[in-house]
Tab-separated table of C-alpha atoms in Angstrom:
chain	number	residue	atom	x	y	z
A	201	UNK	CA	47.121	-36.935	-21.206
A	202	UNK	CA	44.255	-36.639	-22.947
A	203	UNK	CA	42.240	-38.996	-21.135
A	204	UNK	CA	43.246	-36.745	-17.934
A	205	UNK	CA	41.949	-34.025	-19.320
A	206	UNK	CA	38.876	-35.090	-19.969
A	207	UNK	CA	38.498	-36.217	-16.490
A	208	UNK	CA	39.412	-33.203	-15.180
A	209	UNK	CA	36.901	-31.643	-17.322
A	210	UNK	CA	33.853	-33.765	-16.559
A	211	UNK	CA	34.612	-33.834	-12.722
A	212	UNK	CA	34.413	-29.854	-12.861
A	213	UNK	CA	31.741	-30.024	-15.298
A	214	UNK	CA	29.584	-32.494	-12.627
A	215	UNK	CA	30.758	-30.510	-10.013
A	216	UNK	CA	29.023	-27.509	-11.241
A	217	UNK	CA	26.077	-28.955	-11.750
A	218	UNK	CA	26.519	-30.659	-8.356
A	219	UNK	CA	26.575	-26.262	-6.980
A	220	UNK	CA	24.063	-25.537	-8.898
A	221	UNK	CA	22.167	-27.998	-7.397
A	222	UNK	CA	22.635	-26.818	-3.491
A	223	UNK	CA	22.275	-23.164	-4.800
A	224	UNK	CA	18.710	-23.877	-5.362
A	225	UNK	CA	16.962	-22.250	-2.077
A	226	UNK	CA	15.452	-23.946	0.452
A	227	UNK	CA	12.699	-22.084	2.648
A	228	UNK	CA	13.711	-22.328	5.892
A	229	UNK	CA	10.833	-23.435	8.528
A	230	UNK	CA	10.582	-20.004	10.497
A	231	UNK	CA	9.560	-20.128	14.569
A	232	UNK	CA	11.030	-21.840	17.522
A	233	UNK	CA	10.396	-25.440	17.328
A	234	UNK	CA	9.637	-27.487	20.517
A	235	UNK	CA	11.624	-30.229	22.017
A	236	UNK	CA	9.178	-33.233	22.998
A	237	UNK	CA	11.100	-35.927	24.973
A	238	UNK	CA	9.520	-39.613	24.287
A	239	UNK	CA	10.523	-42.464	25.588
A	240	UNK	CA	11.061	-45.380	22.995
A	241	UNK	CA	11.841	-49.202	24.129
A	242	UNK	CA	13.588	-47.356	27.318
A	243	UNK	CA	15.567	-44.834	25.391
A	244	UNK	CA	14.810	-41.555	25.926
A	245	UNK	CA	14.745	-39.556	23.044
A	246	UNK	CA	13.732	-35.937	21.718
A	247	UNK	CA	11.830	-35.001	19.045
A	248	UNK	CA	11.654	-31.859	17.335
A	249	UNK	CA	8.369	-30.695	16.644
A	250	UNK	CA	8.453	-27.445	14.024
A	251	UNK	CA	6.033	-24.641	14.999
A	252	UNK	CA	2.767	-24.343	13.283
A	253	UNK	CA	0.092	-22.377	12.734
A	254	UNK	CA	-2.721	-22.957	16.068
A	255	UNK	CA	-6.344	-24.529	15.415
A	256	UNK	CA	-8.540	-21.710	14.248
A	257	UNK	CA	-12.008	-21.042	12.960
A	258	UNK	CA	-13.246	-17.975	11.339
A	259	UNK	CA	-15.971	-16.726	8.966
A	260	UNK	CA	-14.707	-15.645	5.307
A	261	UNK	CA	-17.277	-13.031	3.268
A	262	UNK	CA	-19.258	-16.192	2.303
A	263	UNK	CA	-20.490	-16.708	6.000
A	264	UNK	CA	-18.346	-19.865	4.856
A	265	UNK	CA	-16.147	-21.156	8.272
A	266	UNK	CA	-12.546	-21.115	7.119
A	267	UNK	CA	-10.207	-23.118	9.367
A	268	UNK	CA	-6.792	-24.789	9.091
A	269	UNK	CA	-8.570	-28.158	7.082
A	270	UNK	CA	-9.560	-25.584	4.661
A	271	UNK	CA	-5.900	-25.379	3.468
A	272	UNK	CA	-5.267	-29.077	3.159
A	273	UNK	CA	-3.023	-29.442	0.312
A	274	UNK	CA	-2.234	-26.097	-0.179
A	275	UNK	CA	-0.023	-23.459	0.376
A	276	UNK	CA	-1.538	-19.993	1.408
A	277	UNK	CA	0.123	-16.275	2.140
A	278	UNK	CA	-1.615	-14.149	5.244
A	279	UNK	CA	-1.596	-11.012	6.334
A	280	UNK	CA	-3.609	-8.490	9.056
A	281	UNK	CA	-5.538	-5.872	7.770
A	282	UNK	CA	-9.031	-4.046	8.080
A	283	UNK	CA	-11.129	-2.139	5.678
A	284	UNK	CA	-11.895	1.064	6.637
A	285	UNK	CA	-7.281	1.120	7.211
A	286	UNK	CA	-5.742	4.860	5.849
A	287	UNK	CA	-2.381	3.537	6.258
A	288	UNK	CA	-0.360	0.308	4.447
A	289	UNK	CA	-3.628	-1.656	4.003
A	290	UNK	CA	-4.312	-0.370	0.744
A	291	UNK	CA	-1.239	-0.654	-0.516
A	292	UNK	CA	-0.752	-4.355	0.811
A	293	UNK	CA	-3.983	-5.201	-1.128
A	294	UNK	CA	-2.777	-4.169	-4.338
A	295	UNK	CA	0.314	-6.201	-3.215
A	296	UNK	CA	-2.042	-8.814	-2.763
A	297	UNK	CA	-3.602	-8.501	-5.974
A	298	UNK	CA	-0.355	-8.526	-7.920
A	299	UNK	CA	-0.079	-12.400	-6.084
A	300	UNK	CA	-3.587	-13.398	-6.919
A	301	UNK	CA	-2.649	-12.151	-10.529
A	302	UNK	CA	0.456	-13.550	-11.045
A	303	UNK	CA	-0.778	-17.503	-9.590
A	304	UNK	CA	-3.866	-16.760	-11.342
A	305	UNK	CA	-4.468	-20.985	-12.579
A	306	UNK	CA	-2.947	-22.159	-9.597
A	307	UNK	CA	-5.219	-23.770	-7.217
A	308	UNK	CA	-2.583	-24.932	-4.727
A	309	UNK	CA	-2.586	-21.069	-3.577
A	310	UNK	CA	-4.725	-19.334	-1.454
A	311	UNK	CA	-4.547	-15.535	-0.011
A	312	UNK	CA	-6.162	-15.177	3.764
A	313	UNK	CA	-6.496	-11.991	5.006
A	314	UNK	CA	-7.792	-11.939	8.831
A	315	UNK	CA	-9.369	-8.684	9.970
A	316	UNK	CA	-7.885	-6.710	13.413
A	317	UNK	CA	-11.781	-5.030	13.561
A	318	UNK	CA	-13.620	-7.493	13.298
A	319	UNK	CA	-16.186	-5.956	15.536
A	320	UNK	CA	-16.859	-3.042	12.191
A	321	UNK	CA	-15.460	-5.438	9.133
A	322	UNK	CA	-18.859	-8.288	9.801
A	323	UNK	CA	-19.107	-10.790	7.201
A	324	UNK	CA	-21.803	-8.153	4.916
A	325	UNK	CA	-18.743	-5.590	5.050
A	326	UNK	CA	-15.903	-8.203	3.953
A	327	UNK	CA	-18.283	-9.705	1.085
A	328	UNK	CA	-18.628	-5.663	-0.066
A	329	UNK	CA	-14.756	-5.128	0.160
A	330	UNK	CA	-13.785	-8.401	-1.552
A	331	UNK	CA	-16.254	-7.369	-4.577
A	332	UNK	CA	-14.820	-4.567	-4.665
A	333	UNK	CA	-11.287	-6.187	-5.232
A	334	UNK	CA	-13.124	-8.088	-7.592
A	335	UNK	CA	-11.677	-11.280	-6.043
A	336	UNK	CA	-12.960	-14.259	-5.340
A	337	UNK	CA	-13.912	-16.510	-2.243
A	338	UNK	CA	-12.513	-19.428	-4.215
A	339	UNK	CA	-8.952	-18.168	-4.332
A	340	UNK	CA	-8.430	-15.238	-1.398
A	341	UNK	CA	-10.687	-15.687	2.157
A	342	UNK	CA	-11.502	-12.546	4.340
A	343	UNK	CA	-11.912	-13.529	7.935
A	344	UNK	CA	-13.965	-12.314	10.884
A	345	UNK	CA	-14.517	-13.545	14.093
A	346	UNK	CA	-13.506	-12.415	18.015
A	347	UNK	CA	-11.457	-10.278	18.272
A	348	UNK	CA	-9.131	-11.558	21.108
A	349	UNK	CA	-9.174	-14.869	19.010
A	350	UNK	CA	-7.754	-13.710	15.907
A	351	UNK	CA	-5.265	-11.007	17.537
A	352	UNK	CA	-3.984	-14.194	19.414
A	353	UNK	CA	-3.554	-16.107	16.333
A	354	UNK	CA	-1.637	-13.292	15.198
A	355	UNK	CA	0.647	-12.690	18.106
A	356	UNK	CA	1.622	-16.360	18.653
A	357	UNK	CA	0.887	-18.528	15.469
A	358	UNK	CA	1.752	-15.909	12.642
A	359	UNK	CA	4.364	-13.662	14.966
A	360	UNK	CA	2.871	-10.800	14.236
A	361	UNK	CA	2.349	-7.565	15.880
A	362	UNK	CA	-2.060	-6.602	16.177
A	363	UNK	CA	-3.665	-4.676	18.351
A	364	UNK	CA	-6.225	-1.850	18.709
A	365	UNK	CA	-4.461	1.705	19.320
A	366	UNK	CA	-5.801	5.045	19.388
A	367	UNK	CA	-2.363	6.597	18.340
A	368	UNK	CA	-2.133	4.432	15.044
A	369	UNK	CA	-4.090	5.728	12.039
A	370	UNK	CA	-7.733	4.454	12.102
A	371	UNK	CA	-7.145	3.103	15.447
A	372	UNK	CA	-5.509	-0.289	14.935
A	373	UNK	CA	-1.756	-0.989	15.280
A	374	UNK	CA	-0.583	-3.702	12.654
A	375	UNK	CA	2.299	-5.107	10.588
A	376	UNK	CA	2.681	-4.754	7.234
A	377	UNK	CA	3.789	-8.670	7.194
A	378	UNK	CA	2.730	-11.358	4.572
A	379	UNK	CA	3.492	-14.660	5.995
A	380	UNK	CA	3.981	-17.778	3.596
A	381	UNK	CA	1.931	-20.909	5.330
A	382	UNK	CA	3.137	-24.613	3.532
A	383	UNK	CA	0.592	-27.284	3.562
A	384	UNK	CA	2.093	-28.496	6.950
A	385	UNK	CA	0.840	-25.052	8.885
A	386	UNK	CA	4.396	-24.564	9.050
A	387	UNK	CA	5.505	-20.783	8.439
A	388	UNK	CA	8.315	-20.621	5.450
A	389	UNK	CA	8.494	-17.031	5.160
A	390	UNK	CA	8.144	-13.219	6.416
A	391	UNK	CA	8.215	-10.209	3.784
A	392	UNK	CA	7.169	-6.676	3.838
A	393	UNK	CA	3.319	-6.158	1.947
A	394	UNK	CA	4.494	-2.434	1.590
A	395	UNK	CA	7.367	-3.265	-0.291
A	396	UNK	CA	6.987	-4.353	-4.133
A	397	UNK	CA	10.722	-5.940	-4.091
A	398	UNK	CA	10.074	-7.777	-1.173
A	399	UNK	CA	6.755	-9.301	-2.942
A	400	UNK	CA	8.672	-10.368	-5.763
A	401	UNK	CA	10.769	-12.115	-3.704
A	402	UNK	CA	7.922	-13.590	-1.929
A	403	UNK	CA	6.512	-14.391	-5.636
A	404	UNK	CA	9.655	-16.154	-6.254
A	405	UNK	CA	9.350	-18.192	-2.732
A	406	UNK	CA	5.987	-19.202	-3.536
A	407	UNK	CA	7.093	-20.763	-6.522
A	408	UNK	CA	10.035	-22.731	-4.770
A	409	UNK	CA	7.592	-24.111	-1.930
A	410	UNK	CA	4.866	-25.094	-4.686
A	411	UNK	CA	7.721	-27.518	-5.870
A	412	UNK	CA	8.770	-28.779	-3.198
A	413	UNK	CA	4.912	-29.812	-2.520
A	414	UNK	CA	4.865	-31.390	-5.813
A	415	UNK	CA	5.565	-35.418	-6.353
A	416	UNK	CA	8.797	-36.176	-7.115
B	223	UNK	CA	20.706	79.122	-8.924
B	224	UNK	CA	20.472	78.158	-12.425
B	225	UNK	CA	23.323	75.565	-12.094
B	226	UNK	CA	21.133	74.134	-8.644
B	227	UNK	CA	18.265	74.195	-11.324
B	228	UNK	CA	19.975	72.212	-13.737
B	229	UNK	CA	20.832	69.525	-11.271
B	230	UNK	CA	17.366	69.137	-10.056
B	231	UNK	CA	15.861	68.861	-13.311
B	232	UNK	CA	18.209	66.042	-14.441
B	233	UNK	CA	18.142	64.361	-10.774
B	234	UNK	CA	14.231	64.239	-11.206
B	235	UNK	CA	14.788	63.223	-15.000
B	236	UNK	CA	16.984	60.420	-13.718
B	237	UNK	CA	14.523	58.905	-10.990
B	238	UNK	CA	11.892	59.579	-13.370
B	239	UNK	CA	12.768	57.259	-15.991
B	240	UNK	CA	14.406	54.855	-13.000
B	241	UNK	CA	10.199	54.742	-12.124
B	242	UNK	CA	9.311	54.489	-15.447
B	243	UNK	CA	10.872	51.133	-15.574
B	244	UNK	CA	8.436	50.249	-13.035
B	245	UNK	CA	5.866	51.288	-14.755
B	246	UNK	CA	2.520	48.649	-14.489
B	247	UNK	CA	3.675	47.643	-18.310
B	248	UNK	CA	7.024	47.057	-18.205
B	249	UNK	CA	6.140	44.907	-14.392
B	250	UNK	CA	3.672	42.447	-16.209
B	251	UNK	CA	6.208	39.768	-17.528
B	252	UNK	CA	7.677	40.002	-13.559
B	253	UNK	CA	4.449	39.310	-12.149
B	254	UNK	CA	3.951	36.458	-14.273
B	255	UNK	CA	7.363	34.942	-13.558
B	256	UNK	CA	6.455	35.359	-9.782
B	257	UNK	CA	2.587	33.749	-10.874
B	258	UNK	CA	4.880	30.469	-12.382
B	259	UNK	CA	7.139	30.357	-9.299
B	260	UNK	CA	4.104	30.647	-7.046
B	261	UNK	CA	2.621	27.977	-9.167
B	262	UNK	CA	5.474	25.218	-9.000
B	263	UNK	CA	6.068	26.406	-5.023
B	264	UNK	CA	2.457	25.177	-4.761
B	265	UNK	CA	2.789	22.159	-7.083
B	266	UNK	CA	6.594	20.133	-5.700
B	267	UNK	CA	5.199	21.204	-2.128
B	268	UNK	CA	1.564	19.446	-2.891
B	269	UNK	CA	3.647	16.458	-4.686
B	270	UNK	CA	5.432	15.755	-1.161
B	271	UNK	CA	2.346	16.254	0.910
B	272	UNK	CA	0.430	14.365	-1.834
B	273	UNK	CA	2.876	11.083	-1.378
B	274	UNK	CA	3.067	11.371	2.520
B	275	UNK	CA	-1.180	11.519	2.876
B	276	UNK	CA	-2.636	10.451	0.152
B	277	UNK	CA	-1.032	7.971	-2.204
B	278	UNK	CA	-0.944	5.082	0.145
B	279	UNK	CA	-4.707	4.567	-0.449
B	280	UNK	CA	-4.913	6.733	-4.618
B	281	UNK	CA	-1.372	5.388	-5.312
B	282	UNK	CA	1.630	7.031	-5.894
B	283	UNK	CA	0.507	7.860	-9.722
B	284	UNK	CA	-3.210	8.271	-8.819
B	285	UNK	CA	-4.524	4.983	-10.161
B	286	UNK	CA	-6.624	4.126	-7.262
B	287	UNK	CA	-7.224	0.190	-6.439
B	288	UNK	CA	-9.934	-1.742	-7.885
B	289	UNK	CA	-13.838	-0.713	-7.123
B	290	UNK	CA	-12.351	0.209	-3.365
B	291	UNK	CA	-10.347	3.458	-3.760
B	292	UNK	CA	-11.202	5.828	-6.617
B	293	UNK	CA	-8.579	6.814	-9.503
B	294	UNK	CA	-7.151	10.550	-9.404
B	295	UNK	CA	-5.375	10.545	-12.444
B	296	UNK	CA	-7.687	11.240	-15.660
B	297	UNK	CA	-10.745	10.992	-12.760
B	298	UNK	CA	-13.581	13.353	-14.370
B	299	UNK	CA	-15.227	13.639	-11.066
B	300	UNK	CA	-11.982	15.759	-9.976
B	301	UNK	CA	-12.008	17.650	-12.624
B	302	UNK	CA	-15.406	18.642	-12.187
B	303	UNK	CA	-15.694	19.355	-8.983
B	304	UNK	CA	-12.491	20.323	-7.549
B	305	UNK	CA	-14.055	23.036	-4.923
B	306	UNK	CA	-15.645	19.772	-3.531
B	307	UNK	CA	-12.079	18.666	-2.753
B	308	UNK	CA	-11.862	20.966	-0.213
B	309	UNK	CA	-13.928	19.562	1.923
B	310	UNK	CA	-13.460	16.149	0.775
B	311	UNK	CA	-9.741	16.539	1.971
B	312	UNK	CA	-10.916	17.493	5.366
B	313	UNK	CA	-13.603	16.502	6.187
B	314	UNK	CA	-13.580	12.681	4.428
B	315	UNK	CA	-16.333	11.406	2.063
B	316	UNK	CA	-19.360	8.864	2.802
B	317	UNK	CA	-21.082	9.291	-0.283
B	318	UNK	CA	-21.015	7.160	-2.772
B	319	UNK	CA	-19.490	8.623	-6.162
B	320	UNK	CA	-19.072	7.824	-9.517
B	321	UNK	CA	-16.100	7.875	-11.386
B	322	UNK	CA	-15.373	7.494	-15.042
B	323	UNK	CA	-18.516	5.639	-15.007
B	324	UNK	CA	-17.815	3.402	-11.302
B	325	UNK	CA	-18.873	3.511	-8.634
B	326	UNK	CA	-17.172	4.251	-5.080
B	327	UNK	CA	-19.042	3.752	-1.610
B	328	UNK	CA	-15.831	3.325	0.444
B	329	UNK	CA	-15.232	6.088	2.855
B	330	UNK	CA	-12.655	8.469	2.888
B	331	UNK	CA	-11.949	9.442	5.923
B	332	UNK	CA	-11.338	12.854	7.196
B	333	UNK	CA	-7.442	14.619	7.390
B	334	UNK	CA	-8.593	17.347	9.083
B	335	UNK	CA	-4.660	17.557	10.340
B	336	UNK	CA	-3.856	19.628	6.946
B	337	UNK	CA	-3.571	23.026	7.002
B	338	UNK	CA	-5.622	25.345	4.697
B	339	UNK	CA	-1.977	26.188	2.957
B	340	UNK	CA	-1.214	22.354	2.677
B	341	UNK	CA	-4.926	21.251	0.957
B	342	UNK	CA	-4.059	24.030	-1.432
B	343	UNK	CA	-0.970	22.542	-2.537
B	344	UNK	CA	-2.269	19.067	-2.753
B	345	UNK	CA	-5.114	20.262	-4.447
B	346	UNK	CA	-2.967	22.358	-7.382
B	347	UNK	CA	-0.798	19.145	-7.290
B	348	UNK	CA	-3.429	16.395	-8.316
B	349	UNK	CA	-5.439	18.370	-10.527
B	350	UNK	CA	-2.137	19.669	-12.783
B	351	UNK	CA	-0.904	15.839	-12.507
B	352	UNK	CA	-1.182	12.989	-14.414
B	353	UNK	CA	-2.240	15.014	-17.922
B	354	UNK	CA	-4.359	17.324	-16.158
B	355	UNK	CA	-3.608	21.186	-16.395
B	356	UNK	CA	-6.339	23.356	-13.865
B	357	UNK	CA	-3.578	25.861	-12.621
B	358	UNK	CA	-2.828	26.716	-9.312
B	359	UNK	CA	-5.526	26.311	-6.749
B	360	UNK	CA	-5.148	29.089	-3.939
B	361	UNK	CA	-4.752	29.646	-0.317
B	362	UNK	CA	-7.070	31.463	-0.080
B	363	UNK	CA	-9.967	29.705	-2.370
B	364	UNK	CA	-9.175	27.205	0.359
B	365	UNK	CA	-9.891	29.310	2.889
B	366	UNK	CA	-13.207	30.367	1.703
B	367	UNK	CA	-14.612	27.424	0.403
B	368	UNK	CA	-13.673	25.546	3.522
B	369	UNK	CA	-16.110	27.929	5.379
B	370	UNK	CA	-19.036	25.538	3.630
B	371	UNK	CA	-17.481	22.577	4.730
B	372	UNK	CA	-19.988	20.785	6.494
């Protein structure tokens, strides 16, 4: 009997840890992934190919190019903003600085933040904005570049809503989004940059895809 | 005709000291009462209008961000210049200021949507917030300082 009982013990005891185990989240990969047909020793067979971020290349404040390379080995969170914004912008930057705060000695992160007026927010303009953040070129990049280009890049690669319009405050129409890029330009994750309990649940995300990027 | 007499003389004694109730002395801790409701009128009114225009960029407690947006809350260049807010509410702000010894270049741009009734209340709301006590800031101070409002 007692030898039962102990057995029923452990195998609940492993069990739990077995739950535990598949509670721990998984990001999902985020955006419809395309079906590529090959054809393999005559066999026909399809491939699915996850949806990533598009070749890009834009100058940060350093007049430095920034492109997808730039985040080889890293993970990186992005969002659409521009600096002379009344609305969410400033409230998504001190989002954005609670991030750059929090992963402050991690060098897998980086924070990209690609400008919708590019035309006004020129390279001298970013460098003035990100000192006045007091942030660094090392850690968080400020893009610029044409305009078509990058609201392209936001419409199909990030999913995102950009766009000029007069009837939006300051004259550009954007989302509030932060989107969480792994080191596979893969998307893992969408959360509100006006929303502190949404950040902290990106915080926590961050954390989970850093893992799963380190060697097991 | 002495009896009709009498009643006047005690009808006008009664209204009399019904008026002398009203008298400017006896009124004074009313008008005050009505100064203190004016005052917090002003004040949760400017609060609401405060979070729906302003507090995206200042912050919801006044605390600014960084060396971008400049701090309201225990900001001395407020409190020193509050007729400047004014304008600075409606017509925006190019120059660069300095506040609590930083200084600010980013513009503010202009909300020229308020009414002079609305910068009023905003105005009595962040300069009696956050530790600061100015009193209310009126309508009509608005109104004429607004007139130099370039």
């Amino acid at each position: 009997m007692k030898v039962t009982a102990k057995a029923i013990f452990a195998i609940l005891f492993f069990g739990a840890l077995l739950s535990c185990e598949t509670a721990n989240k998984k990001l999902p990969v985020l955006g419809r992934p395309q079906l590529i047909e090959k054809v393999i020793d005559g066999q026909t067979k399809t491939d699915t190919i996850a949806h990533t971020i598009n070749d890009f290349k834009f100058l940060n404040q350093d007049s430095a190019w920034v492109t997808n390379d730039t985040f080889i080995d890293k993970i990186y969170v992005a969002d659409f903003f521009f600096t002379s914004c009344p609305s969410i912008c400033p409230i998504m930057k001190s989002q954005l600085i609670r991030i750059y705060d929090e992963f402050e000695n991690e060098d897998r992160l980086k924070l990209v933040s690609y400008s919708i007026d590019p035309e006004y927010d020129t390279v001298v303009v970013l460098r003035d904005y990100a000192d006045a953040l007091g942030v660094s070129s090392h850690r968080w990049h400020f893009l610029t570049g044409d305009k078509n280009e990058i609201y392209e890049l936001g419409e199909i690669s990030y999913m995102v809503a950009a766009a000029e319009d007069a009837e939006s405050p300051g004259g550009f129409l954007h989302s509030g989004a932060f989107l969480l890029v792994d080191s596979q330009r893969r998307m893992r994750g969408v959360y509100d940059g006006t929303v502190p309990d949404q950040v902290d649940v990106l915080i926590a995300d961050i954390r989970i895809l850093l893992a799963e990027n380190d060697p097991k | 005709m002495i009896q009709n007499n009498r009643r006047l003389l005690s009808a006008l004694f009664f209204s009399a000291s019904i008026l002398m109730q009203c008298s400017p002395s006896d009124r004074k801790p009313e008008g005050s009462q009505r100064a203190e409701m004016r005052f917090y009128q002003y004040y949760v009114q400017g609060k609401l209008l405060y979070l729906v225009h302003c507090s995206n960029c200042h912050g919801r407690e006044g605390e600014g961000l960084q060396q971008l947006i400049p701090p309201l809350a225990q900001s001395d260049y407020l409190l020193s210049n509050i007729d400047k807010t004014v304008c600075i509410i409606s017509k925006g702000l190019n120059d660069e200021i300095e506040v609590n010894g930083v200084k600010f270049s980013q513009p503010m741009p202009p909300h020229d949507d308020l009414r002079i009734l609305e910068i009023a209340e905003i105005i009595t709301y962040i300069s009696n917030s956050w530790g600061a006590s100015s009193g209310i800031f009126s309508a009509k101070k608005v109104e004429n300082l607004s007139s130099a409002c370039q």
